[in-house]
């Protein structure tokens, strides 16, 4: 294994696995596997990039640090030369969040400073300019992410946000330096490291910027960012002759299907609305769930009764609905209860023979996939930017899509089911 990734959620893990497996156009990527939690055995010999999906984004920082250091150890034991810590392209965290603590702990463990921190993902509209994060044409804190149920992003200046989470000061490399190319980026990062800054926000607006940053990062032991930060990383290994460059093939599974949506993001709510116009759809009564009146058996019965017709169940609510339910029952209690509901539903579905499963939302995907105990996933073709087809191993494979809340075209759900079937 050459490249190891520690991802703080499951959709984010499949996002960066997709980027690494894809590589640069015409060159191909690395042979990549997504692990669902810390693997208990050594990786298969042919794996060139291993992505460990943790469910650490919204947990206590000390626990996230411990889990991430365990993941680091496993990846180093597999031979990885370079480690990426993958967090959300919208920098999802709270002032007490764990991007800073985990990144600093990894930097300490690898004895490095002046480490790149860049959440940019231009393909999904996330750019970093003057240390501020934009989602399309809006600053982060005016993009809808200020209403996130767990990690409301209320400051677009991610240098300032990250400083709330770190022990050491945070540096910044501006876009002019990035445009000067890899040697200028390397020199700027070195200066920040010499000034004792563990982490450095690096501006990036286009994929070309990310390729330049990737080249600058070639010798780095540690890099942190969104999936965009990996755009040029496979190329470094291919150009050094350490990997051949592979193109992910189709991994079709044509079986019964279901869609579960727990994300409350604008994109997912629009996808739900569009899908519901001509497919069987059940809105979960979240108050009923919290009062114990709605159970996983009901959701499963609905999905199984409508199999073959792309059925969807969703909890996704508007910011007002989310606020109301959280103030009545408590944010963490609601999240944990909904996670449990989706997890149990997914277990029932797979034991009833569902073979194609589309899940929307990182926390929701983490809950579902952990409940299914699938082990490791192969990465197939990209469906929409940042969302690949995934396939579990073994003789009863399940084809999966773990969609980040804000990703995907409006007709994503039907498109994803077709791609899973190889159509
Ligand atoms: N109607 C609702 N009211 C309150 N909370 C909800 C509701 N529906 C879902 N949630 C909670 O909102 C959170 C959504 O997080 P999730 O990570 O699944 O989506 P996301 O943040 O949009 O996706 P991503 O992490 O991929 O960007 C979950 O904790 C879920 O339990
Ligand atoms: O970076 C992103 O936006 C996604 O991969 C993600 O992490 C969503 O949970």
XYZ file of C-alpha atoms and ligand atoms in Angstrom:
463
model
C 0.000 0.000 0.000
C 1.392 3.375 -1.035
C -1.224 5.891 0.033
C -3.355 5.696 3.178
C -6.389 7.804 3.991
C -8.124 8.376 7.313
C -11.603 9.702 6.514
C -13.848 11.168 9.213
C -17.054 9.821 7.679
C -18.284 7.150 5.303
C -19.519 9.262 2.389
C -16.356 11.338 2.603
C -14.340 8.116 2.444
C -16.047 6.988 -0.759
C -15.617 10.520 -2.152
C -11.830 10.479 -1.738
C -11.567 6.790 -2.693
C -13.256 7.787 -5.954
C -10.750 10.611 -6.545
C -7.746 8.368 -5.937
C -9.143 5.497 -8.013
C -9.911 7.909 -10.871
C -6.571 9.780 -10.916
C -5.866 12.292 -13.649
C -7.640 12.004 -17.047
C -5.816 9.641 -19.375
C -3.511 8.369 -16.621
C -5.806 6.322 -14.357
C -5.542 6.046 -10.598
C -4.466 3.702 -7.821
C -6.094 0.357 -6.970
C -8.192 1.594 -4.063
C -10.228 -0.103 -1.328
C -12.534 1.519 1.234
C -12.453 -0.107 4.678
C -15.465 0.319 6.938
C -13.784 1.100 10.232
C -10.361 -0.095 11.346
C -9.560 -3.346 9.487
C -8.840 -6.364 11.665
C -6.499 -8.042 9.162
C -3.727 -6.961 6.807
C -4.670 -5.491 3.411
C -4.611 -7.614 0.247
C -1.262 -7.308 -1.496
C -2.668 -5.667 -4.653
C -4.187 -2.664 -2.810
C -2.291 0.542 -3.626
C -4.480 2.984 -1.690
C -6.461 2.171 1.444
C -9.176 4.477 2.732
C -10.288 3.851 6.308
C -13.775 5.226 6.912
C -14.269 6.310 10.507
C -17.457 7.787 11.932
C -15.533 10.424 13.852
C -16.683 13.736 12.417
C -19.086 14.632 15.177
C -17.622 12.785 18.153
C -15.558 13.976 21.112
C -12.117 15.171 19.968
C -10.153 12.874 22.308
C -11.968 9.803 20.973
C -11.510 10.963 17.365
C -7.774 11.416 17.994
C -7.471 7.917 19.465
C -9.350 6.306 16.549
C -7.354 8.275 13.977
C -4.014 7.313 15.552
C -5.069 3.644 15.484
C -5.928 4.054 11.798
C -2.555 5.730 11.192
C -0.731 2.828 12.798
C -2.547 0.270 10.634
C -1.849 2.234 7.449
C 1.857 2.622 8.304
C 1.996 -1.111 9.053
C 0.707 -1.736 5.509
C 3.657 0.256 4.145
C 1.985 3.595 3.311
C 4.447 6.352 2.434
C 1.879 9.100 2.554
C -1.181 9.698 4.742
C -4.182 11.889 4.000
C -6.604 12.996 6.716
C -9.890 13.564 4.838
C -12.541 15.850 6.300
C -15.539 17.518 4.743
C -15.235 19.929 1.817
C -17.478 22.221 3.846
C -15.152 21.832 6.850
C -18.007 20.393 8.964
C -16.968 20.792 12.619
C -17.817 22.864 15.670
C -15.458 25.195 17.579
C -14.810 22.167 19.827
C -14.605 19.946 16.752
C -11.867 17.539 15.913
C -10.342 18.556 12.550
C -7.677 20.542 14.432
C -6.974 18.007 17.197
C -6.835 15.022 14.817
C -4.628 16.849 12.276
C -2.249 18.035 15.018
C -2.077 14.571 16.581
C -1.252 12.985 13.201
C 1.346 15.703 12.538
C 2.951 15.052 15.937
C 2.953 11.301 15.386
C 4.666 11.747 11.998
C 6.929 14.544 13.309
C 5.911 17.038 10.617
C 4.870 20.714 10.571
C 3.584 23.102 7.920
C 0.981 20.516 6.834
C -1.459 21.356 4.017
C -5.087 21.919 5.084
C -7.282 22.413 2.012
C -10.963 21.437 1.827
C -11.393 22.703 -1.786
C -13.394 20.501 -4.165
C -14.026 22.657 -7.248
C -15.994 19.880 -9.007
C -18.631 20.221 -6.263
C -18.376 24.024 -6.081
C -16.141 24.234 -2.971
C -13.259 26.694 -3.385
C -10.863 28.339 -0.938
C -9.793 31.934 -1.543
C -8.092 34.311 0.913
C -8.522 31.617 3.566
C -12.314 31.714 3.121
C -14.395 28.744 2.017
C -17.045 29.206 -0.680
C -19.840 26.851 -1.748
C -20.506 27.823 -5.348
C -20.977 31.620 -5.265
C -21.780 31.867 -1.541
C -19.525 32.148 1.463
C -19.767 28.979 3.582
C -21.801 30.668 6.325
C -24.402 31.863 3.788
C -24.565 28.635 1.787
C -27.149 26.741 3.824
C -24.382 24.971 5.805
C -25.042 27.427 8.650
C -28.168 25.277 9.224
C -26.402 21.903 9.377
C -28.103 19.728 12.053
C -24.826 18.688 13.755
C -22.109 21.059 12.544
C -23.577 24.488 11.765
C -20.876 26.361 9.817
C -21.204 29.975 10.872
C -17.785 31.330 9.833
C -16.370 31.132 6.297
C -12.862 32.138 7.438
C -11.559 28.637 7.972
C -8.218 29.909 9.308
C -10.142 31.505 12.191
C -12.397 28.426 12.624
C -9.427 26.042 12.662
C -7.562 28.217 15.191
C -10.447 27.601 17.624
C -9.590 23.890 17.445
C -5.779 23.880 17.426
C -2.969 24.302 19.921
C -0.534 25.885 17.437
C -1.188 28.871 15.153
C -2.617 28.256 11.659
C -0.775 29.477 8.537
C -2.098 30.492 5.113
C -0.762 30.061 1.564
C -2.584 32.390 -0.814
C -3.695 31.711 -4.377
C -0.921 33.849 -5.907
C 1.660 31.517 -4.356
C -0.294 28.479 -5.565
C -0.276 29.938 -9.093
C 3.503 30.314 -8.839
C 3.626 26.512 -8.798
C 4.883 23.623 -6.701
C 8.313 25.014 -5.682
C 6.706 28.239 -4.372
C 4.103 26.227 -2.438
C 6.820 24.010 -0.942
C 8.826 27.075 0.158
C 5.769 28.745 1.732
C 4.819 25.581 3.623
C 8.394 25.230 4.866
C 8.353 28.821 6.216
C 5.128 28.111 8.108
C 6.620 24.920 9.519
C 9.720 26.793 10.659
C 7.421 29.269 12.403
C 6.019 26.276 14.305
C 2.628 26.204 12.585
C 1.374 22.633 12.340
C -1.397 23.381 9.831
C -1.607 25.728 6.863
C -4.782 26.621 4.992
C -3.945 26.579 1.274
C -6.113 28.446 -1.245
C -7.374 26.484 -4.276
C -9.966 27.468 -6.845
C -9.521 24.991 -9.701
C -8.422 21.400 -10.227
C -5.212 22.799 -11.757
C -4.498 24.485 -8.410
C -5.049 21.130 -6.703
C -2.701 19.394 -9.139
C -0.008 21.995 -8.320
C -0.630 21.505 -4.584
C -0.519 17.724 -5.134
C 2.873 18.031 -6.839
C 4.141 20.170 -3.970
C 2.878 17.497 -1.565
C 4.695 14.618 -3.321
C 7.317 14.161 -0.558
C 4.949 14.967 2.336
C 4.186 12.321 4.925
C 0.874 13.991 5.843
C -1.697 16.015 3.923
C -5.156 17.084 5.129
C -8.205 18.225 3.205
C -11.316 17.354 1.258
C -11.269 14.841 -1.584
C -9.947 17.519 -3.963
C -6.590 17.440 -2.215
C -6.102 13.948 -3.682
C -6.653 14.988 -7.314
C -2.921 14.883 -8.127
C -1.718 12.339 -5.572
C -2.107 9.131 -7.627
C -0.044 10.783 -10.385
C 2.906 11.225 -8.018
C 3.121 7.470 -7.484
C 2.439 6.607 -11.134
C 5.112 9.025 -12.376
C 7.640 7.526 -9.954
C 6.880 4.098 -11.484
C 5.437 2.752 -8.211
C 1.948 2.193 -9.673
C 0.746 1.541 -13.198
C -2.428 3.638 -13.340
C -5.697 1.685 -13.259
C -9.191 2.578 -14.501
C -12.082 1.375 -12.264
C -14.442 -0.930 -14.205
C -18.199 -1.390 -13.806
C -19.306 -3.529 -10.825
C -22.896 -4.315 -11.761
C -25.379 -5.962 -9.376
C -28.922 -6.192 -10.661
C -31.105 -7.012 -7.669
C -33.802 -5.580 -5.435
C -33.292 -2.004 -4.347
C -34.014 0.611 -1.670
C -33.101 4.217 -0.951
C -32.590 5.679 2.560
C -32.098 9.417 3.069
C -31.137 10.967 6.425
C -29.394 14.073 5.122
C -31.215 17.384 5.625
C -29.053 19.247 3.095
C -30.642 21.351 0.353
C -29.406 19.017 -2.399
C -30.808 15.887 -0.747
C -34.152 17.534 -0.003
C -34.457 18.493 -3.677
C -33.492 14.960 -4.772
C -36.130 13.537 -2.400
C -38.789 15.885 -3.743
C -38.005 15.024 -7.368
C -37.853 11.285 -6.704
C -41.153 11.357 -4.795
C -43.011 12.687 -7.846
C -43.036 9.270 -9.514
C -41.720 6.695 -7.052
C -43.124 5.241 -3.816
C -41.820 7.493 -1.029
C -42.339 7.478 2.728
C -41.577 10.516 4.886
C -40.482 9.328 8.339
C -42.497 10.932 11.127
C -39.498 11.938 13.263
C -41.640 12.868 16.303
C -43.220 9.407 16.027
C -39.740 7.858 15.947
C -38.669 9.802 19.050
C -41.842 8.715 20.863
C -41.206 5.088 19.887
C -44.298 4.929 17.656
C -42.464 4.491 14.320
C -40.163 1.499 13.983
C -37.697 -0.001 11.530
C -40.202 -2.797 10.776
C -42.654 -0.282 9.328
C -40.005 1.289 7.115
C -38.827 -2.146 5.988
C -42.378 -3.285 5.177
C -42.917 -0.189 3.055
C -39.642 -0.645 1.168
C -40.156 -4.373 0.598
C -43.787 -3.923 -0.484
C -42.570 -1.491 -3.134
C -39.437 -3.334 -4.279
C -38.755 -3.064 -7.986
C -40.134 0.499 -8.014
C -37.142 2.376 -6.532
C -38.783 3.039 -3.126
C -37.408 5.756 -0.840
C -37.792 6.494 2.870
C -36.433 9.718 4.260
C -36.187 11.691 7.463
C -34.759 14.788 5.740
C -36.411 17.919 7.113
C -36.215 21.679 6.578
C -34.027 23.795 8.913
C -37.168 24.850 10.870
C -38.325 21.243 11.268
C -34.843 20.170 12.390
C -34.627 23.012 14.950
C -38.074 22.198 16.363
C -37.370 18.498 16.786
C -33.906 19.108 18.251
C -35.142 21.613 20.818
C -37.832 19.173 21.918
C -35.753 15.979 22.110
C -32.080 17.094 22.062
C -29.724 17.185 19.080
C -27.663 14.110 19.959
C -30.625 12.075 21.036
C -32.385 12.721 17.703
C -29.243 11.914 15.702
C -28.563 8.698 17.647
C -32.188 7.555 17.420
C -32.401 8.188 13.668
C -29.018 6.493 13.134
C -30.358 3.458 15.012
C -33.544 3.422 12.950
C -31.704 3.538 9.608
C -29.198 0.923 10.796
C -31.908 -1.536 11.811
C -33.862 -0.919 8.618
C -30.769 -1.621 6.509
C -30.145 -4.874 8.407
C -33.725 -6.048 7.751
C -33.457 -5.052 4.093
C -30.271 -6.970 3.414
C -31.532 -10.070 5.188
C -34.664 -9.816 3.035
C -32.500 -9.882 -0.113
C -32.030 -6.214 -1.045
C -28.932 -6.043 -3.276
C -28.772 -2.366 -4.295
C -28.826 0.243 -1.552
C -28.500 3.998 -1.931
C -27.922 6.029 1.259
C -27.837 9.834 1.520
C -25.911 11.532 4.331
C -22.550 10.816 5.951
C -23.741 10.041 9.491
C -26.630 8.067 8.073
C -24.317 6.091 5.768
C -21.982 5.404 8.680
C -24.849 4.007 10.731
C -26.151 1.867 7.862
C -22.867 0.440 6.722
C -21.607 -0.287 10.242
C -24.790 -2.245 10.890
C -24.256 -4.312 7.750
C -20.729 -5.353 8.694
C -19.508 -5.458 5.081
C -15.775 -5.195 5.786
C -14.149 -3.701 2.686
C -15.611 -2.172 -0.464
C -14.297 -2.087 -4.019
C -14.586 1.264 -5.834
C -16.448 1.353 -9.155
C -17.204 4.150 -11.618
C -18.226 7.660 -10.548
C -21.970 8.418 -10.704
C -21.798 12.166 -10.035
C -18.806 14.182 -8.766
C -17.593 12.623 -5.511
C -19.994 9.656 -5.526
C -18.801 6.256 -6.835
C -20.421 2.841 -7.106
C -19.249 0.613 -4.211
C -19.343 -3.165 -4.010
C -18.914 -5.421 -1.003
C -16.797 -8.550 -1.351
C -17.839 -12.202 -0.986
C -20.322 -14.402 -2.821
C -23.401 -12.351 -1.810
C -22.214 -8.845 -2.773
C -24.259 -5.755 -1.997
C -23.868 -2.764 -4.315
C -23.958 0.524 -2.473
C -23.957 4.234 -2.966
C -23.012 6.430 0.001
C -23.943 9.933 -1.122
C -22.649 12.989 0.678
C -25.596 15.136 1.680
C -24.888 17.990 -0.693
C -23.680 15.967 -3.680
C -25.436 14.682 -6.777
C -27.699 15.925 -9.552
C -31.439 16.464 -8.852
C -32.323 13.042 -10.386
C -29.517 11.349 -8.448
C -31.524 8.521 -6.894
C -32.791 6.956 -10.126
C -29.443 7.490 -11.800
C -27.596 5.807 -8.916
C -29.840 2.715 -8.960
C -29.264 2.341 -12.691
C -25.506 2.671 -12.332
C -25.505 0.025 -9.615
C -27.203 -2.306 -12.048
C -24.529 -1.483 -14.651
C -26.954 0.459 -16.874
N -35.892 15.467 10.422
C -34.768 15.533 11.137
N -34.705 16.297 12.243
C -33.555 16.391 12.950
N -32.416 15.762 12.636
C -32.439 14.974 11.549
C -33.608 14.824 10.755
N -33.312 13.983 9.742
C -32.023 13.632 9.902
N -31.492 14.219 10.978
C -30.117 14.074 11.469
O -29.331 14.969 10.698
C -28.035 14.434 10.534
C -27.702 14.446 9.056
O -26.366 14.123 8.941
P -25.806 13.291 7.725
O -24.326 13.242 7.947
O -26.500 11.979 7.560
O -26.156 14.189 6.481
P -25.279 15.384 5.898
O -24.509 16.023 6.980
O -26.156 16.190 5.043
O -24.337 14.565 4.945
P -22.759 14.675 4.761
O -22.139 14.416 6.101
O -22.487 13.563 3.792
O -22.514 16.033 4.218
C -28.062 13.027 11.096
O -27.488 13.034 12.378
C -29.540 12.719 11.183
O -29.822 11.798 12.195
O -16.053 16.446 1.369
C -17.262 16.315 1.229
O -18.052 17.249 1.050
C -17.821 14.930 1.366
O -16.907 13.977 0.956
C -18.153 14.682 2.775
O -17.280 14.478 3.584
C -19.565 14.688 3.160
O -19.788 14.044 4.361
